[in-house]
Tab-separated table of C-alpha atoms in Angstrom:
chain	number	residue	atom	x	y	z
A	1	MET	CA	-37.725	2.822	-37.719
A	2	ASN	CA	-34.663	5.022	-36.364
A	3	HIS	CA	-32.535	3.863	-33.796
A	4	LEU	CA	-29.689	5.823	-31.707
A	5	VAL	CA	-26.711	3.925	-29.835
A	6	VAL	CA	-24.698	5.282	-27.241
A	7	PHE	CA	-21.197	3.901	-26.472
A	8	ALA	CA	-19.044	4.521	-23.707
A	9	HIS	CA	-16.521	2.630	-23.139
A	10	PRO	CA	-11.955	2.833	-23.614
A	11	ASN	CA	-11.544	0.610	-24.613
A	12	PRO	CA	-12.082	-0.442	-28.948
A	13	LYS	CA	-11.169	-4.362	-28.032
A	14	SER	CA	-13.389	-4.253	-25.012
A	15	PHE	CA	-16.763	-6.869	-24.954
A	16	CYS	CA	-18.974	-3.371	-24.890
A	17	LYS	CA	-17.747	-2.539	-28.677
A	18	GLY	CA	-18.628	-6.446	-29.762
A	19	ILE	CA	-22.405	-5.626	-27.927
A	20	LEU	CA	-21.473	-2.117	-30.070
A	21	ASP	CA	-21.585	-4.124	-33.038
A	22	THR	CA	-23.817	-6.882	-32.249
A	23	VAL	CA	-26.445	-4.116	-32.004
A	24	VAL	CA	-26.301	-2.174	-35.108
A	25	LYS	CA	-26.605	-6.001	-37.294
A	26	ALA	CA	-28.853	-6.813	-35.584
A	27	SER	CA	-30.669	-2.901	-36.089
A	28	GLU	CA	-29.848	-3.108	-39.572
A	29	GLU	CA	-30.769	-7.046	-40.272
A	30	LYS	CA	-34.441	-5.662	-39.066
A	31	GLY	CA	-34.785	-2.837	-41.201
A	32	ALA	CA	-33.394	-0.069	-38.483
A	33	SER	CA	-31.602	2.936	-39.717
A	34	VAL	CA	-29.152	3.507	-37.604
A	35	ARG	CA	-26.989	7.110	-35.825
A	36	VAL	CA	-23.828	5.755	-33.381
A	37	ARG	CA	-22.140	7.818	-30.922
A	38	ASP	CA	-18.547	6.316	-29.543
A	39	LEU	CA	-18.081	8.798	-27.227
A	40	TYR	CA	-14.887	8.104	-25.672
A	41	ASP	CA	-13.814	8.882	-30.674
A	42	ILE	CA	-16.185	11.463	-31.223
A	43	GLY	CA	-14.027	13.606	-27.642
A	44	PHE	CA	-17.083	14.369	-25.867
A	45	ASP	CA	-16.746	16.547	-22.842
A	46	PRO	CA	-19.240	15.417	-20.275
A	47	VAL	CA	-18.921	18.743	-17.776
A	48	LEU	CA	-21.511	20.229	-17.180
A	49	ARG	CA	-21.012	24.378	-17.304
A	50	ALA	CA	-21.868	27.119	-15.275
A	51	SER	CA	-21.821	28.253	-18.966
A	52	ASP	CA	-24.148	25.811	-20.554
A	53	PHE	CA	-26.614	26.603	-17.526
A	54	GLU	CA	-26.503	30.284	-18.840
A	55	ALA	CA	-27.332	30.272	-22.281
A	56	PHE	CA	-29.777	27.075	-21.331
A	57	SER	CA	-31.376	31.078	-19.067
A	58	ASN	CA	-30.966	33.013	-21.918
A	59	GLY	CA	-33.217	30.788	-23.385
A	60	ALA	CA	-29.684	28.958	-25.871
A	61	VAL	CA	-28.449	26.030	-26.381
A	62	PRO	CA	-25.059	25.207	-26.528
A	63	GLU	CA	-23.580	24.213	-30.356
A	64	ASP	CA	-22.249	20.239	-28.731
A	65	ILE	CA	-25.902	19.641	-26.633
A	66	ALA	CA	-27.982	20.706	-29.417
A	67	ALA	CA	-26.281	18.277	-31.925
A	68	GLU	CA	-27.063	15.590	-29.220
A	69	GLN	CA	-30.499	16.156	-29.415
A	70	GLU	CA	-31.159	16.406	-32.966
A	71	ASP	CA	-29.861	12.527	-32.989
A	72	VAL	CA	-32.563	12.251	-29.295
A	73	LYS	CA	-35.444	14.065	-31.253
A	74	TRP	CA	-34.355	11.639	-34.777
A	75	ALA	CA	-34.825	8.026	-32.488
A	76	ASP	CA	-37.433	6.251	-31.726
A	77	ALA	CA	-35.253	4.047	-30.144
A	78	ILE	CA	-32.442	4.772	-27.524
A	79	THR	CA	-29.457	2.948	-26.196
A	80	PHE	CA	-27.194	2.220	-24.172
A	81	ILE	CA	-23.957	0.149	-23.525
A	82	TYR	CA	-21.402	0.938	-21.398
A	83	PRO	CA	-19.330	-0.372	-18.623
A	84	VAL	CA	-20.481	-0.605	-15.338
A	85	TRP	CA	-17.890	2.042	-12.995
A	86	TRP	CA	-18.781	1.887	-9.238
A	87	SER	CA	-22.287	0.880	-10.349
A	88	SER	CA	-23.463	3.471	-12.220
A	89	PHE	CA	-21.855	5.193	-15.301
A	90	PRO	CA	-18.644	6.042	-16.621
A	91	ALA	CA	-18.492	9.860	-16.749
A	92	MET	CA	-18.285	9.915	-19.700
A	93	LEU	CA	-22.415	8.931	-19.947
A	94	LYS	CA	-23.442	10.546	-16.947
A	95	GLY	CA	-21.977	13.579	-17.717
A	96	TYR	CA	-23.420	13.250	-21.275
A	97	VAL	CA	-27.252	12.888	-19.793
A	98	ASP	CA	-26.605	15.105	-17.050
A	99	LYS	CA	-25.621	17.723	-20.726
A	100	VAL	CA	-28.158	16.145	-23.653
A	101	PHE	CA	-30.857	15.511	-21.419
A	102	SER	CA	-32.181	18.857	-20.021
A	103	PHE	CA	-34.327	21.090	-18.669
A	104	GLY	CA	-37.006	22.239	-21.320
A	105	PHE	CA	-36.108	18.825	-23.918
A	106	ALA	CA	-36.199	16.198	-22.313
A	107	TYR	CA	-38.461	16.526	-19.807
A	108	GLY	CA	-40.216	20.174	-18.444
A	109	ASN	CA	-42.868	21.748	-16.883
A	110	VAL	CA	-47.024	22.482	-18.544
A	111	ASP	CA	-49.213	24.137	-16.435
A	112	GLY	CA	-47.251	23.350	-13.354
A	113	THR	CA	-46.151	19.892	-13.254
A	114	ILE	CA	-42.776	18.360	-14.059
A	115	VAL	CA	-43.567	15.877	-17.112
A	116	GLY	CA	-41.331	13.382	-19.555
A	117	LEU	CA	-41.478	15.278	-22.644
A	118	LEU	CA	-39.278	12.211	-24.940
A	119	LYS	CA	-42.240	9.879	-24.979
A	120	GLY	CA	-42.957	6.548	-28.115
A	121	LYS	CA	-39.244	6.639	-27.984
A	122	LYS	CA	-37.895	3.043	-26.276
A	123	ALA	CA	-34.724	2.751	-24.903
A	124	PHE	CA	-32.001	-0.417	-24.235
A	125	LEU	CA	-29.499	-0.235	-21.803
A	126	PHE	CA	-26.759	-3.021	-21.843
A	127	SER	CA	-24.728	-3.363	-18.674
A	128	THR	CA	-21.049	-5.317	-18.432
A	129	THR	CA	-20.376	-6.199	-14.338
A	130	GLY	CA	-16.972	-7.486	-13.527
A	131	SER	CA	-19.387	-9.427	-10.300
A	132	PRO	CA	-21.638	-11.881	-11.257
A	133	ASN	CA	-24.998	-11.113	-12.325
A	134	GLU	CA	-25.994	-13.247	-9.085
A	135	VAL	CA	-24.236	-11.019	-6.554
A	136	TYR	CA	-25.652	-8.016	-7.869
A	137	ALA	CA	-29.613	-9.782	-8.603
A	138	SER	CA	-28.993	-11.103	-4.606
A	139	ASN	CA	-27.698	-8.090	-2.910
A	140	GLY	CA	-29.937	-5.339	-4.584
A	141	MET	CA	-27.701	-3.001	-6.806
A	142	HIS	CA	-29.475	-4.068	-10.518
A	143	ASN	CA	-32.241	-2.793	-7.999
A	144	SER	CA	-30.787	-0.038	-7.205
A	145	MET	CA	-28.554	0.451	-11.119
A	146	LYS	CA	-32.424	-0.164	-12.617
A	147	GLN	CA	-33.954	2.392	-9.929
A	148	ILE	CA	-31.314	5.033	-11.206
A	149	SER	CA	-31.153	4.784	-14.647
A	150	ASP	CA	-34.125	2.756	-16.022
A	151	GLN	CA	-36.353	4.711	-13.426
A	152	GLY	CA	-34.944	7.995	-13.169
A	153	ILE	CA	-33.856	8.537	-16.537
A	154	PHE	CA	-35.671	7.662	-18.893
A	155	ASN	CA	-39.044	6.944	-16.821
A	156	PHE	CA	-38.597	10.468	-15.684
A	157	CYS	CA	-38.317	11.820	-19.440
A	158	GLY	CA	-41.522	10.026	-20.272
A	159	ILE	CA	-39.829	6.502	-22.420
A	160	ASP	CA	-41.357	3.708	-20.817
A	161	GLN	CA	-40.377	0.478	-22.972
A	162	VAL	CA	-36.987	0.118	-21.009
A	163	THR	CA	-35.245	-2.975	-21.868
A	164	HIS	CA	-31.891	-2.914	-19.342
A	165	THR	CA	-29.644	-6.464	-19.711
A	166	PHE	CA	-26.900	-7.254	-17.317
A	167	PHE	CA	-23.671	-8.955	-18.093
A	168	GLY	CA	-21.665	-10.337	-15.421
A	169	SER	CA	-17.994	-11.604	-14.684
A	170	VAL	CA	-17.085	-10.125	-18.052
A	171	PRO	CA	-14.202	-10.175	-17.587
A	172	TYR	CA	-13.974	-13.610	-17.065
A	173	VAL	CA	-16.254	-15.832	-18.232
A	174	ASP	CA	-15.179	-18.863	-21.120
A	175	ASP	CA	-15.377	-18.001	-24.983
A	176	ALA	CA	-19.187	-19.047	-25.041
A	177	THR	CA	-20.212	-17.446	-22.066
A	178	ARG	CA	-19.519	-14.219	-23.922
A	179	LYS	CA	-20.199	-15.274	-27.264
A	180	GLY	CA	-24.289	-16.273	-25.589
A	181	TYR	CA	-24.156	-13.273	-24.542
A	182	LEU	CA	-24.098	-11.535	-28.073
A	183	ALA	CA	-26.339	-14.092	-28.287
A	184	GLU	CA	-28.495	-12.793	-25.645
A	185	VAL	CA	-28.380	-8.789	-27.281
A	186	GLU	CA	-29.089	-9.831	-30.844
A	187	LYS	CA	-32.257	-11.447	-29.216
A	188	THR	CA	-33.727	-8.738	-27.414
A	189	VAL	CA	-32.141	-5.852	-30.445
A	190	LYS	CA	-34.638	-8.047	-32.613
A	191	ASP	CA	-37.720	-8.704	-30.526
A	192	ASN	CA	-38.581	-6.040	-28.811
A	193	LEU	CA	-37.135	-3.027	-31.048
A	194	PHE	CA	-39.982	-2.556	-33.109
A	195	SER	CA	-42.549	-4.511	-30.796
B	1	MET	CA	-8.019	15.056	11.953
B	2	ASN	CA	-7.957	15.923	7.993
B	3	HIS	CA	-10.293	16.277	6.263
B	4	LEU	CA	-10.667	16.154	2.612
B	5	VAL	CA	-13.427	17.807	0.847
B	6	VAL	CA	-14.022	17.177	-2.829
B	7	PHE	CA	-16.935	20.056	-4.383
B	8	ALA	CA	-18.836	19.037	-7.079
B	9	HIS	CA	-20.966	22.130	-8.521
B	10	PRO	CA	-20.002	24.592	-11.034
B	11	ASN	CA	-21.896	27.628	-9.922
B	12	PRO	CA	-19.848	29.092	-6.892
B	13	LYS	CA	-23.612	31.690	-5.880
B	14	SER	CA	-25.653	27.224	-5.175
B	15	PHE	CA	-26.625	26.691	-2.209
B	16	CYS	CA	-23.762	23.092	-1.967
B	17	LYS	CA	-21.129	26.822	-1.507
B	18	GLY	CA	-23.075	27.701	1.387
B	19	ILE	CA	-22.652	24.275	2.628
B	20	LEU	CA	-18.764	23.952	1.986
B	21	ASP	CA	-18.707	26.904	3.419
B	22	THR	CA	-20.040	24.980	5.977
B	23	VAL	CA	-18.145	22.424	6.304
B	24	VAL	CA	-15.718	23.408	5.967
B	25	LYS	CA	-15.642	26.310	9.038
B	26	ALA	CA	-17.047	23.018	11.105
B	27	SER	CA	-14.313	21.319	10.637
B	28	GLU	CA	-11.110	24.606	11.360
B	29	GLU	CA	-13.841	24.819	14.241
B	30	LYS	CA	-12.995	21.096	15.837
B	31	GLY	CA	-9.168	21.683	14.678
B	32	ALA	CA	-9.355	19.337	11.844
B	33	SER	CA	-6.704	20.941	9.168
B	34	VAL	CA	-9.321	21.040	5.760
B	35	ARG	CA	-8.744	20.875	2.613
B	36	VAL	CA	-10.692	21.999	-0.391
B	37	ARG	CA	-10.789	20.087	-4.700
B	38	ASP	CA	-13.733	22.428	-5.474
B	39	LEU	CA	-12.983	20.293	-8.738
B	40	TYR	CA	-15.156	22.665	-11.131
B	41	ASP	CA	-12.813	25.496	-10.288
B	42	ILE	CA	-9.362	23.373	-10.341
B	43	GLY	CA	-11.378	22.001	-14.392
B	44	PHE	CA	-10.724	18.959	-12.783
B	45	ASP	CA	-10.788	15.873	-16.169
B	46	PRO	CA	-13.225	13.553	-15.247
B	47	VAL	CA	-12.287	11.796	-18.577
B	48	LEU	CA	-11.013	7.792	-17.312
B	49	ARG	CA	-9.122	7.689	-20.395
B	50	ALA	CA	-7.257	4.458	-22.639
B	51	SER	CA	-4.003	5.710	-21.485
B	52	ASP	CA	-4.581	5.774	-17.633
B	53	PHE	CA	-5.543	2.262	-18.516
B	54	GLU	CA	-2.442	1.569	-19.692
B	55	ALA	CA	-0.647	3.785	-17.965
B	56	PHE	CA	-2.318	1.369	-14.440
B	57	SER	CA	-1.101	-1.161	-16.284
B	58	ASN	CA	2.420	-0.253	-16.034
B	59	GLY	CA	2.434	0.376	-12.464
B	60	ALA	CA	2.540	4.133	-12.905
B	61	VAL	CA	0.527	6.530	-12.128
B	62	PRO	CA	-1.636	9.698	-13.820
B	63	GLU	CA	0.249	12.196	-12.965
B	64	ASP	CA	-3.384	14.527	-12.120
B	65	ILE	CA	-4.921	10.873	-10.466
B	66	ALA	CA	-1.116	10.663	-8.501
B	67	ALA	CA	-1.962	14.587	-7.112
B	68	GLU	CA	-5.515	13.238	-5.675
B	69	GLN	CA	-4.558	10.360	-4.067
B	70	GLU	CA	-2.181	12.205	-2.266
B	71	ASP	CA	-4.836	14.565	-0.475
B	72	VAL	CA	-7.350	10.931	-0.101
B	73	LYS	CA	-3.975	9.599	1.326
B	74	TRP	CA	-3.814	11.833	3.624
B	75	ALA	CA	-6.847	11.841	4.677
B	76	ASP	CA	-9.197	10.455	8.486
B	77	ALA	CA	-11.852	12.030	6.614
B	78	ILE	CA	-13.661	12.610	3.407
B	79	THR	CA	-17.056	14.319	2.176
B	80	PHE	CA	-18.805	15.038	-1.358
B	81	ILE	CA	-20.802	18.031	-1.782
B	82	TYR	CA	-22.999	18.259	-4.257
B	83	PRO	CA	-26.394	18.557	-6.118
B	84	VAL	CA	-28.039	15.189	-7.796
B	85	TRP	CA	-27.866	14.896	-10.719
B	86	TRP	CA	-30.210	12.378	-12.367
B	87	SER	CA	-30.593	10.383	-9.412
B	88	SER	CA	-26.502	10.916	-8.868
B	89	PHE	CA	-23.258	12.091	-8.860
B	90	PRO	CA	-22.812	15.515	-11.911
B	91	ALA	CA	-20.148	13.086	-14.356
B	92	MET	CA	-17.572	15.909	-12.778
B	93	LEU	CA	-17.735	14.444	-8.947
B	94	LYS	CA	-18.409	10.655	-11.142
B	95	GLY	CA	-15.310	11.155	-12.779
B	96	TYR	CA	-13.893	11.397	-9.729
B	97	VAL	CA	-13.965	8.338	-8.212
B	98	ASP	CA	-12.575	7.090	-11.881
B	99	LYS	CA	-9.636	8.065	-12.131
B	100	VAL	CA	-8.665	8.037	-8.024
B	101	PHE	CA	-10.173	5.334	-6.310
B	102	SER	CA	-8.173	2.870	-8.630
B	103	PHE	CA	-7.002	-0.263	-8.578
B	104	GLY	CA	-4.481	-0.929	-5.776
B	105	PHE	CA	-5.072	2.088	-4.252
B	106	ALA	CA	-8.549	2.516	-2.919
B	107	TYR	CA	-9.351	-1.487	-3.007
B	108	GLY	CA	-6.928	-4.253	-4.192
B	109	ASN	CA	-6.058	-7.959	-4.871
B	110	VAL	CA	-5.318	-9.746	-1.925
B	111	ASP	CA	-4.844	-13.186	-1.309
B	112	GLY	CA	-6.598	-13.202	-4.284
B	113	THR	CA	-9.416	-11.165	-2.204
B	114	ILE	CA	-10.334	-7.901	-3.406
B	115	VAL	CA	-10.416	-5.322	-0.593
B	116	GLY	CA	-11.246	-2.100	0.180
B	117	LEU	CA	-7.472	-0.333	1.026
B	118	LEU	CA	-9.456	3.030	2.804
B	119	LYS	CA	-10.242	1.061	6.626
B	120	GLY	CA	-10.035	3.612	8.584
B	121	LYS	CA	-10.739	6.330	7.039
B	122	LYS	CA	-15.054	7.679	7.759
B	123	ALA	CA	-17.046	10.230	4.694
B	124	PHE	CA	-19.487	12.452	4.745
B	125	LEU	CA	-21.645	12.597	1.776
B	126	PHE	CA	-24.356	16.373	1.223
B	127	SER	CA	-26.536	15.791	-1.972
B	128	THR	CA	-28.600	18.187	-2.952
B	129	THR	CA	-32.322	17.618	-4.781
B	130	GLY	CA	-34.772	19.767	-5.530
B	131	SER	CA	-37.934	16.888	-5.480
B	132	PRO	CA	-38.433	16.578	-2.111
B	133	ASN	CA	-36.892	14.161	0.942
B	134	GLU	CA	-40.175	12.603	1.430
B	135	VAL	CA	-40.846	12.208	-2.024
B	136	TYR	CA	-37.333	10.223	-2.422
B	137	ALA	CA	-38.384	8.689	0.316
B	138	SER	CA	-41.099	6.691	0.183
B	139	ASN	CA	-40.286	5.664	-3.533
B	140	GLY	CA	-36.781	4.034	-2.320
B	141	MET	CA	-34.946	6.873	-4.696
B	142	HIS	CA	-33.095	7.606	-1.296
B	143	ASN	CA	-31.896	3.510	-0.787
B	144	SER	CA	-31.274	3.240	-4.483
B	145	MET	CA	-28.618	6.027	-4.275
B	146	LYS	CA	-27.088	5.616	-0.632
B	147	GLN	CA	-26.254	1.836	-2.163
B	148	ILE	CA	-24.882	2.479	-5.424
B	149	SER	CA	-22.687	6.096	-3.382
B	150	ASP	CA	-22.050	4.696	0.417
B	151	GLN	CA	-22.109	1.169	-0.781
B	152	GLY	CA	-20.769	1.111	-3.542
B	153	ILE	CA	-18.127	2.912	-3.544
B	154	PHE	CA	-16.683	3.909	0.404
B	155	ASN	CA	-18.561	0.413	2.487
B	156	PHE	CA	-16.130	-0.728	-0.917
B	157	CYS	CA	-13.046	0.686	-0.242
B	158	GLY	CA	-13.387	-0.379	3.813
B	159	ILE	CA	-14.949	2.996	4.960
B	160	ASP	CA	-17.343	1.586	7.110
B	161	GLN	CA	-18.807	4.453	9.198
B	162	VAL	CA	-20.236	7.188	5.953
B	163	THR	CA	-22.519	8.971	7.051
B	164	HIS	CA	-25.182	11.014	4.216
B	165	THR	CA	-27.062	13.156	4.596
B	166	PHE	CA	-29.486	14.129	2.118
B	167	PHE	CA	-31.432	17.579	1.924
B	168	GLY	CA	-34.862	18.631	-0.653
B	169	SER	CA	-36.673	21.022	-1.945
B	170	VAL	CA	-33.852	23.159	-2.282
B	171	PRO	CA	-34.876	25.645	-4.657
B	172	TYR	CA	-38.017	26.270	-3.233
B	173	VAL	CA	-37.743	26.123	0.534
B	174	ASP	CA	-38.101	29.309	2.484
B	175	ASP	CA	-34.589	31.428	4.178
B	176	ALA	CA	-35.275	29.332	7.417
B	177	THR	CA	-35.283	26.423	6.170
B	178	ARG	CA	-31.527	26.875	4.347
B	179	LYS	CA	-30.258	27.689	7.006
B	180	GLY	CA	-32.245	24.517	8.879
B	181	TYR	CA	-30.105	22.708	6.925
B	182	LEU	CA	-26.608	24.746	7.112
B	183	ALA	CA	-27.463	24.105	11.146
B	184	GLU	CA	-27.692	20.194	9.972
B	185	VAL	CA	-24.951	20.670	8.415
B	186	GLU	CA	-23.089	21.371	11.250
B	187	LYS	CA	-23.883	19.567	13.860
B	188	THR	CA	-23.582	16.112	11.371
B	189	VAL	CA	-20.198	17.619	11.283
B	190	LYS	CA	-19.565	18.339	14.255
B	191	ASP	CA	-20.855	15.723	16.356
B	192	ASN	CA	-19.474	13.441	13.761
B	193	LEU	CA	-15.936	13.672	12.541
B	194	PHE	CA	-14.028	13.078	15.327
B	195	SER	CA	-16.097	10.436	17.049
């Protein structure tokens, strides 16, 4: 079981970093091999440029994209950990998807039909929000966010098993609640990584 | 009437560029002043960094963000033109929002309540997709995209009048259809910019 964990938070002291550490530990305790891509730390460039499109159209894959695709190819499970900014991914993570999940790699045209090319993998998303879960659950925002990321990205690429967990009010909850959140992260990974 | 147009497409020959030209021409014909921010062309850096948070927490605004905020402040109407990538904004445009629509500028805490600070402005979004409009209308994706951008960004900042137009199947439609799309852009701007 190879587990790729993609992390996108600019603050190494953030609660998201606590989620990252918990995901890595839980995975290793279950016997998985883990690779972490800390996008801020590695200075990932999230801009999909005209030159990238040009390379793709010539059948080439730009070096920085190819390196990330190697990890995606290697992975049996892919986890995204990020703070919800403006109801979606930080630009850093959005650009990772824009660039790495490219046509011909993550999805492609087979006999005139667009099909996902990442079948057989599973995905986890851990998202933190400032608003309480109750607000986003009742106004439909959780569903919209899930449709866009779980369905619009992972299902589209052929990944059917997607587990998406939201943690609400992160800046405002007490320590016990935060510990409860991390226990939920651990359980989610341990229960689902191999199942 | 001051009209800020934010454009995020890497290809200057794209159909989105045709939308941009049409929006500018229609606005000027109605007598508006127009400023265009072509994010790819100006090499905008879409990454909201730890150093930006640090500056904000010290009451300072990083120079590149302050420049964009001047234009937002100046504008009576704000238009986003972009291709839908993975059911949402390209990272370039997402990062513009992450950085420019900052706490204390686009929204803020007034007497313990979070309120939008861009009240009185109006917004337009023109989004192009590869899939047909019918698919995204029937599976709920249009609604999810609108909730995330129109409601999650513009309404949240106090902008109630949001006009969001999707153009489907853009790479596949014929020239007459494309001309019809541009006529719709012109009409949308002319009918709503001053109303």
